[in-house]
PDB file of C-alpha atoms in Angstrom:
ATOM      1  CA  GLY A   1     -15.577   9.127  27.141  1.00 81.00           C
ATOM      2  CA  GLU A   2     -18.205   7.514  24.960  1.00 87.00           C
ATOM      3  CA  ASN A   3     -18.354   3.722  24.707  1.00 93.00           C
ATOM      4  CA  VAL A   4     -20.281   1.931  21.948  1.00 96.00           C
ATOM      5  CA  GLU A   5     -21.031  -1.772  22.206  1.00 97.00           C
ATOM      6  CA  GLN A   6     -22.215  -3.658  19.106  1.00 97.00           C
ATOM      7  CA  HIS A   7     -23.821  -7.111  18.866  1.00 97.00           C
ATOM      8  CA  PRO A   8     -23.581  -9.634  17.404  1.00 97.00           C
ATOM      9  CA  SER A   9     -20.020  -9.715  16.119  1.00 97.00           C
ATOM     10  CA  THR A  10     -21.012 -12.111  13.347  1.00 98.00           C
ATOM     11  CA  LEU A  11     -24.387 -12.794  11.759  1.00 98.00           C
ATOM     12  CA  SER A  12     -25.252 -15.389   9.166  1.00 98.00           C
ATOM     13  CA  VAL A  13     -28.658 -15.217   7.474  1.00 97.00           C
ATOM     14  CA  GLN A  14     -30.374 -16.888   4.570  1.00 97.00           C
ATOM     15  CA  GLU A  15     -31.050 -14.745   1.535  1.00 97.00           C
ATOM     16  CA  GLY A  16     -34.442 -13.101   1.904  1.00 97.00           C
ATOM     17  CA  ASP A  17     -34.431 -13.181   5.693  1.00 97.00           C
ATOM     18  CA  SER A  18     -34.016 -10.126   7.922  1.00 97.00           C
ATOM     19  CA  ALA A  19     -30.877  -9.089   9.797  1.00 98.00           C
ATOM     20  CA  VAL A  20     -30.784  -7.032  12.979  1.00 98.00           C
ATOM     21  CA  ILE A  21     -27.718  -5.446  14.557  1.00 98.00           C
ATOM     22  CA  LYS A  22     -27.895  -3.760  17.953  1.00 98.00           C
ATOM     23  CA  CYS A  23     -25.737  -1.086  19.540  1.00 98.00           C
ATOM     24  CA  THR A  24     -25.683   0.588  22.931  1.00 98.00           C
ATOM     25  CA  TYR A  25     -23.939   3.795  23.876  1.00 97.00           C
ATOM     26  CA  SER A  26     -22.968   5.242  27.214  1.00 96.00           C
ATOM     27  CA  ASP A  27     -23.007   9.031  26.875  1.00 94.00           C
ATOM     28  CA  SER A  28     -26.454  10.631  26.894  1.00 92.00           C
ATOM     29  CA  ALA A  29     -24.941  13.700  25.198  1.00 92.00           C
ATOM     30  CA  SER A  30     -24.476  11.747  21.949  1.00 94.00           C
ATOM     31  CA  ASN A  31     -27.010  12.981  19.428  1.00 93.00           C
ATOM     32  CA  TYR A  32     -26.179  11.513  16.025  1.00 95.00           C
ATOM     33  CA  PHE A  33     -25.943   7.833  15.117  1.00 97.00           C
ATOM     34  CA  PRO A  34     -24.668   6.783  11.686  1.00 97.00           C
ATOM     35  CA  TRP A  35     -24.303   3.283  10.307  1.00 98.00           C
ATOM     36  CA  TYR A  36     -21.506   2.330   7.936  1.00 98.00           C
ATOM     37  CA  LYS A  37     -21.073  -0.641   5.627  1.00 98.00           C
ATOM     38  CA  GLN A  38     -17.548  -1.775   4.874  1.00 97.00           C
ATOM     39  CA  GLU A  39     -16.862  -4.199   2.049  1.00 96.00           C
ATOM     40  CA  LEU A  40     -13.581  -6.037   1.743  1.00 93.00           C
ATOM     41  CA  GLY A  41     -10.757  -3.712   0.721  1.00 92.00           C
ATOM     42  CA  LYS A  42     -12.924  -0.598   0.838  1.00 94.00           C
ATOM     43  CA  GLY A  43     -13.569   2.262   3.206  1.00 96.00           C
ATOM     44  CA  PRO A  44     -16.657   2.517   5.430  1.00 97.00           C
ATOM     45  CA  GLN A  45     -19.646   3.753   3.455  1.00 97.00           C
ATOM     46  CA  LEU A  46     -22.420   5.672   5.174  1.00 97.00           C
ATOM     47  CA  ILE A  47     -25.699   3.825   4.576  1.00 97.00           C
ATOM     48  CA  ILE A  48     -28.140   5.449   6.980  1.00 97.00           C
ATOM     49  CA  ASP A  49     -28.108   7.735   9.987  1.00 96.00           C
ATOM     50  CA  ILE A  50     -30.477   8.970  12.659  1.00 95.00           C
ATOM     51  CA  ARG A  51     -30.508  11.990  14.909  1.00 92.00           C
ATOM     52  CA  SER A  52     -31.641  12.071  18.512  1.00 84.00           C
ATOM     53  CA  ASN A  53     -34.874  13.902  17.755  1.00 84.00           C
ATOM     54  CA  VAL A  54     -36.132  11.001  15.637  1.00 82.00           C
ATOM     55  CA  GLY A  55     -37.146   7.508  16.770  1.00 90.00           C
ATOM     56  CA  GLU A  56     -37.063   5.667  13.458  1.00 94.00           C
ATOM     57  CA  LYS A  57     -35.836   6.172   9.904  1.00 94.00           C
ATOM     58  CA  LYS A  58     -36.229   3.993   6.867  1.00 96.00           C
ATOM     59  CA  ASP A  59     -34.570   3.876   3.453  1.00 94.00           C
ATOM     60  CA  GLN A  60     -35.804   1.098   1.192  1.00 96.00           C
ATOM     61  CA  ARG A  61     -34.687  -2.193   2.773  1.00 97.00           C
ATOM     62  CA  ILE A  62     -32.807  -0.686   5.691  1.00 98.00           C
ATOM     63  CA  ALA A  63     -34.166   0.990   8.790  1.00 97.00           C
ATOM     64  CA  VAL A  64     -32.727   2.304  12.010  1.00 98.00           C
ATOM     65  CA  THR A  65     -34.445   2.741  15.364  1.00 97.00           C
ATOM     66  CA  LEU A  66     -33.273   4.778  18.322  1.00 96.00           C
ATOM     67  CA  ASN A  67     -34.275   4.522  21.967  1.00 95.00           C
ATOM     68  CA  LYS A  68     -32.727   7.493  23.743  1.00 93.00           C
ATOM     69  CA  THR A  69     -33.986   6.471  27.156  1.00 93.00           C
ATOM     70  CA  ALA A  70     -32.349   3.072  26.974  1.00 94.00           C
ATOM     71  CA  LYS A  71     -29.398   4.434  24.985  1.00 95.00           C
ATOM     72  CA  HIS A  72     -29.597   1.867  22.251  1.00 95.00           C
ATOM     73  CA  PHE A  73     -30.121   1.864  18.504  1.00 97.00           C
ATOM     74  CA  SER A  74     -30.545  -0.858  15.929  1.00 98.00           C
ATOM     75  CA  LEU A  75     -30.101  -1.491  12.226  1.00 98.00           C
ATOM     76  CA  HIS A  76     -32.661  -3.615  10.420  1.00 98.00           C
ATOM     77  CA  ILE A  77     -32.086  -5.036   6.950  1.00 98.00           C
ATOM     78  CA  THR A  78     -35.060  -6.727   5.335  1.00 97.00           C
ATOM     79  CA  GLU A  79     -35.114  -9.084   2.344  1.00 97.00           C
ATOM     80  CA  THR A  80     -31.373  -9.582   2.571  1.00 98.00           C
ATOM     81  CA  GLN A  81     -29.380 -10.164  -0.601  1.00 97.00           C
ATOM     82  CA  PRO A  82     -25.874 -11.575  -1.122  1.00 96.00           C
ATOM     83  CA  GLU A  83     -24.574  -8.057  -1.804  1.00 96.00           C
ATOM     84  CA  ASP A  84     -25.550  -7.114   1.758  1.00 97.00           C
ATOM     85  CA  SER A  85     -22.649  -9.291   2.956  1.00 98.00           C
ATOM     86  CA  ALA A  86     -20.140  -6.931   4.582  1.00 98.00           C
ATOM     87  CA  VAL A  87     -19.009  -5.597   7.941  1.00 97.00           C
ATOM     88  CA  TYR A  88     -21.402  -3.078   9.470  1.00 98.00           C
ATOM     89  CA  PHE A  89     -20.356  -0.468  12.019  1.00 98.00           C
ATOM     90  CA  CYS A  90     -22.544   1.634  14.238  1.00 98.00           C
ATOM     91  CA  ALA A  91     -21.252   4.887  15.692  1.00 97.00           C
ATOM     92  CA  ALA A  92     -22.278   7.567  18.136  1.00 96.00           C
ATOM     93  CA  TYR A  93     -21.422  11.235  17.766  1.00 94.00           C
ATOM     94  CA  LYS A  94     -21.071  13.879  20.406  1.00 91.00           C
ATOM     95  CA  ALA A  95     -20.791  17.523  19.409  1.00 86.00           C
ATOM     96  CA  ALA A  96     -18.455  18.329  22.297  1.00 83.00           C
ATOM     97  CA  GLY A  97     -15.128  17.201  20.920  1.00 81.00           C
ATOM     98  CA  ASN A  98     -16.622  16.533  17.462  1.00 85.00           C
ATOM     99  CA  LYS A  99     -15.959  12.856  18.025  1.00 87.00           C
ATOM    100  CA  LEU A 100     -17.436   9.795  16.334  1.00 92.00           C
ATOM    101  CA  THR A 101     -17.061   6.627  18.433  1.00 94.00           C
ATOM    102  CA  PHE A 102     -17.442   3.336  16.578  1.00 95.00           C
ATOM    103  CA  GLY A 103     -18.762  -0.017  17.663  1.00 95.00           C
ATOM    104  CA  GLY A 104     -16.654  -3.119  17.104  1.00 95.00           C
ATOM    105  CA  GLY A 105     -18.427  -4.121  13.891  1.00 96.00           C
ATOM    106  CA  THR A 106     -20.715  -6.965  12.783  1.00 98.00           C
ATOM    107  CA  ARG A 107     -19.693  -9.284   9.998  1.00 97.00           C
ATOM    108  CA  VAL A 108     -22.858 -10.163   8.061  1.00 98.00           C
ATOM    109  CA  LEU A 109     -22.924 -13.122   5.709  1.00 98.00           C
ATOM    110  CA  VAL A 110     -25.958 -13.615   3.494  1.00 97.00           C
ATOM    111  CA  LYS A 111     -26.131 -17.162   2.185  1.00 96.00           C
ATOM    112  CA  PRO A 112     -27.740 -17.655  -1.235  1.00 91.00           C
TER     113      PRO A 112
ATOM    114  CA  ASP B   1     -18.293  14.171  -6.731  1.00 64.00           C
ATOM    115  CA  ALA B   2     -15.104  12.111  -6.635  1.00 82.00           C
ATOM    116  CA  GLY B   3     -15.344  11.411  -2.925  1.00 95.00           C
ATOM    117  CA  VAL B   4     -12.370  11.362  -0.582  1.00 97.00           C
ATOM    118  CA  ILE B   5      -9.206  10.372  -2.412  1.00 97.00           C
ATOM    119  CA  GLN B   6      -6.295   8.633  -0.746  1.00 98.00           C
ATOM    120  CA  SER B   7      -2.899   7.595  -2.030  1.00 97.00           C
ATOM    121  CA  PRO B   8      -1.198   5.263  -2.174  1.00 97.00           C
ATOM    122  CA  ARG B   9      -3.746   2.470  -1.808  1.00 97.00           C
ATOM    123  CA  HIS B  10      -1.070   0.044  -0.667  1.00 97.00           C
ATOM    124  CA  GLU B  11       2.328   0.715   0.856  1.00 97.00           C
ATOM    125  CA  VAL B  12       4.930  -1.832   1.842  1.00 98.00           C
ATOM    126  CA  THR B  13       8.024  -0.545   3.560  1.00 97.00           C
ATOM    127  CA  GLU B  14      10.781  -1.678   5.851  1.00 97.00           C
ATOM    128  CA  MET B  15      11.106  -0.840   9.499  1.00 97.00           C
ATOM    129  CA  GLY B  16      12.805   2.488  10.032  1.00 97.00           C
ATOM    130  CA  GLN B  17      11.695   4.018   6.756  1.00 97.00           C
ATOM    131  CA  GLU B  18       9.601   7.153   6.456  1.00 97.00           C
ATOM    132  CA  VAL B  19       6.052   6.700   5.186  1.00 98.00           C
ATOM    133  CA  THR B  20       3.786   9.463   3.881  1.00 98.00           C
ATOM    134  CA  LEU B  21       0.083   8.931   3.318  1.00 98.00           C
ATOM    135  CA  ARG B  22      -1.941  11.447   1.343  1.00 98.00           C
ATOM    136  CA  CYS B  23      -5.543  12.579   1.352  1.00 98.00           C
ATOM    137  CA  LYS B  24      -7.733  14.869  -0.698  1.00 98.00           C
ATOM    138  CA  PRO B  25     -11.050  15.624   1.040  1.00 98.00           C
ATOM    139  CA  ILE B  26     -14.354  16.185  -0.705  1.00 97.00           C
ATOM    140  CA  SER B  27     -14.471  19.667  -2.197  1.00 96.00           C
ATOM    141  CA  GLY B  28     -16.190  22.120   0.144  1.00 95.00           C
ATOM    142  CA  HIS B  29     -15.677  20.013   3.259  1.00 96.00           C
ATOM    143  CA  ASP B  30     -13.831  21.817   6.019  1.00 94.00           C
ATOM    144  CA  TYR B  31     -13.287  18.954   8.453  1.00 96.00           C
ATOM    145  CA  LEU B  32     -10.695  16.277   7.792  1.00 97.00           C
ATOM    146  CA  PHE B  33     -10.105  13.202   9.930  1.00 97.00           C
ATOM    147  CA  TRP B  34      -7.381  10.544   9.984  1.00 98.00           C
ATOM    148  CA  TYR B  35      -8.281   7.097  11.333  1.00 97.00           C
ATOM    149  CA  ARG B  36      -6.409   3.854  11.788  1.00 97.00           C
ATOM    150  CA  GLN B  37      -8.122   0.465  11.564  1.00 96.00           C
ATOM    151  CA  THR B  38      -6.722  -2.749  13.029  1.00 95.00           C
ATOM    152  CA  MET B  39      -8.326  -6.029  13.984  1.00 91.00           C
ATOM    153  CA  MET B  40      -7.362  -5.552  17.617  1.00 90.00           C
ATOM    154  CA  ARG B  41      -8.410  -1.933  18.118  1.00 90.00           C
ATOM    155  CA  GLY B  42     -10.990  -1.330  15.418  1.00 91.00           C
ATOM    156  CA  LEU B  43     -11.351   2.202  14.045  1.00 93.00           C
ATOM    157  CA  GLU B  44      -9.380   4.772  16.006  1.00 93.00           C
ATOM    158  CA  LEU B  45      -9.362   8.514  15.420  1.00 94.00           C
ATOM    159  CA  LEU B  46      -5.809   9.793  15.187  1.00 96.00           C
ATOM    160  CA  ILE B  47      -6.269  13.498  14.488  1.00 96.00           C
ATOM    161  CA  TYR B  48      -8.720  15.905  12.917  1.00 96.00           C
ATOM    162  CA  PHE B  49      -8.485  19.313  11.276  1.00 97.00           C
ATOM    163  CA  ASN B  50     -10.978  22.113  10.854  1.00 95.00           C
ATOM    164  CA  ASN B  51     -10.228  24.757   8.231  1.00 96.00           C
ATOM    165  CA  ASN B  52      -6.712  23.306   7.905  1.00 96.00           C
ATOM    166  CA  VAL B  53      -5.978  23.728  11.625  1.00 96.00           C
ATOM    167  CA  PRO B  54      -5.318  20.654  13.813  1.00 96.00           C
ATOM    168  CA  ILE B  55      -7.999  20.584  16.500  1.00 95.00           C
ATOM    169  CA  ASP B  56      -7.485  17.305  18.340  1.00 93.00           C
ATOM    170  CA  ASP B  57      -4.399  15.131  17.990  1.00 94.00           C
ATOM    171  CA  SER B  58      -4.905  13.181  21.196  1.00 92.00           C
ATOM    172  CA  GLY B  59      -5.225   9.955  19.222  1.00 92.00           C
ATOM    173  CA  MET B  60      -1.806  10.198  17.611  1.00 95.00           C
ATOM    174  CA  PRO B  61       0.064   7.250  19.076  1.00 88.00           C
ATOM    175  CA  GLU B  62       3.462   8.851  19.533  1.00 85.00           C
ATOM    176  CA  ASP B  63       5.896  11.417  18.219  1.00 91.00           C
ATOM    177  CA  ARG B  64       6.725   9.235  15.243  1.00 96.00           C
ATOM    178  CA  PHE B  65       3.366  10.251  13.785  1.00 97.00           C
ATOM    179  CA  SER B  66       2.717  13.705  12.376  1.00 97.00           C
ATOM    180  CA  ALA B  67      -0.019  15.188  10.214  1.00 98.00           C
ATOM    181  CA  LYS B  68      -0.306  18.363   8.206  1.00 97.00           C
ATOM    182  CA  MET B  69      -2.931  20.121   6.168  1.00 98.00           C
ATOM    183  CA  PRO B  70      -1.250  22.847   4.124  1.00 97.00           C
ATOM    184  CA  ASN B  71      -4.445  23.749   2.269  1.00 95.00           C
ATOM    185  CA  ALA B  72      -8.120  22.869   2.071  1.00 95.00           C
ATOM    186  CA  SER B  73      -7.623  20.140  -0.512  1.00 96.00           C
ATOM    187  CA  PHE B  74      -4.632  18.207   0.802  1.00 96.00           C
ATOM    188  CA  SER B  75      -3.444  16.499   3.960  1.00 98.00           C
ATOM    189  CA  THR B  76      -0.596  14.162   4.824  1.00 98.00           C
ATOM    190  CA  LEU B  77       0.016  11.668   7.598  1.00 98.00           C
ATOM    191  CA  LYS B  78       3.673  10.864   8.099  1.00 98.00           C
ATOM    192  CA  ILE B  79       5.273   8.094  10.114  1.00 97.00           C
ATOM    193  CA  GLN B  80       8.992   8.427  10.782  1.00 97.00           C
ATOM    194  CA  PRO B  81      10.524   6.014  11.574  1.00 96.00           C
ATOM    195  CA  SER B  82       7.981   3.301  10.803  1.00 97.00           C
ATOM    196  CA  GLU B  83       7.675   0.144  12.915  1.00 96.00           C
ATOM    197  CA  PRO B  84       5.960  -3.212  12.244  1.00 97.00           C
ATOM    198  CA  ARG B  85       3.218  -2.363  14.779  1.00 96.00           C
ATOM    199  CA  ASP B  86       2.196   0.547  12.553  1.00 97.00           C
ATOM    200  CA  SER B  87       0.882  -1.949  10.006  1.00 97.00           C
ATOM    201  CA  ALA B  88      -2.809  -1.153   9.571  1.00 98.00           C
ATOM    202  CA  VAL B  89      -5.306   0.422   7.201  1.00 98.00           C
ATOM    203  CA  TYR B  90      -5.310   4.204   7.439  1.00 98.00           C
ATOM    204  CA  PHE B  91      -8.454   6.070   6.458  1.00 98.00           C
ATOM    205  CA  CYS B  92      -9.053   9.691   5.757  1.00 98.00           C
ATOM    206  CA  ALA B  93     -12.557  11.116   6.135  1.00 98.00           C
ATOM    207  CA  SER B  94     -14.089  14.531   5.606  1.00 97.00           C
ATOM    208  CA  SER B  95     -17.279  16.283   6.638  1.00 96.00           C
ATOM    209  CA  PRO B  96     -19.008  19.466   5.472  1.00 94.00           C
ATOM    210  CA  PRO B  97     -19.450  22.710   7.359  1.00 93.00           C
ATOM    211  CA  GLY B  98     -22.710  23.590   9.056  1.00 89.00           C
ATOM    212  CA  PRO B  99     -25.377  21.356  10.587  1.00 87.00           C
ATOM    213  CA  ARG B 100     -24.128  18.222   8.790  1.00 89.00           C
ATOM    214  CA  SER B 101     -20.570  18.548  10.069  1.00 90.00           C
ATOM    215  CA  ASP B 102     -21.150  15.355  12.045  1.00 92.00           C
ATOM    216  CA  THR B 103     -21.566  13.319   8.843  1.00 94.00           C
ATOM    217  CA  GLN B 104     -18.225  11.852   7.877  1.00 96.00           C
ATOM    218  CA  TYR B 105     -17.404  10.381   4.475  1.00 97.00           C
ATOM    219  CA  PHE B 106     -14.519   7.970   4.261  1.00 97.00           C
ATOM    220  CA  GLY B 107     -11.911   7.401   1.601  1.00 97.00           C
ATOM    221  CA  PRO B 108     -10.858   3.954   0.347  1.00 97.00           C
ATOM    222  CA  GLY B 109      -7.930   3.741   2.763  1.00 98.00           C
ATOM    223  CA  THR B 110      -4.230   3.016   2.542  1.00 98.00           C
ATOM    224  CA  ARG B 111      -3.107  -0.451   3.588  1.00 98.00           C
ATOM    225  CA  LEU B 112       0.303  -0.058   5.214  1.00 98.00           C
ATOM    226  CA  THR B 113       2.600  -3.008   5.805  1.00 98.00           C
ATOM    227  CA  VAL B 114       5.841  -2.415   7.692  1.00 98.00           C
ATOM    228  CA  LEU B 115       8.266  -5.335   7.450  1.00 97.00           C
TER     229      LEU B 115
END
């Protein structure tokens, strides 16, 4: 089955700096890659996603890049703010089986 | 839209008791997923439904767990009897029909503690 590795597991940045989270996946059949933000006591919230026919997508301060050849994708947060502090999960989706496989999560702390 | 609704938000019960978790998916969504989240295992898919029919229950840990979806707007996950190792946060998610069926939206979760 699909395996998604996520790094780093924790990330501490100064407010205003950028944060980058990287994920790799194993199954070349995966074709959809969402990112979720989970705040304490809440459910995962979809923040951005990318499909396999696109290399990069941006939405205000967040962007995602995808390298299908290398089977890795990354989340970039620019101009970080304290409210960006949360756990972020990457995931890979494969249509066969309709399954979303999650990475282990990255705990991001933005220090004021 | 109200989003995915789950109840209760917190449940504390004693070992051996029956526990029922409830979920209302987003209106118009025809896929419904149940996940379990623990520190050790992360987010695990337990079961999912399409048009109220269970499609894949391979993630259900054992026969103590059962899930139903009697109609398009309601699903339950039942644990009977409950055990301390079932303590976790249980999430329900739903996704729409068509080309965006891969996009899952999560509810707020139910934190289950089994003493």
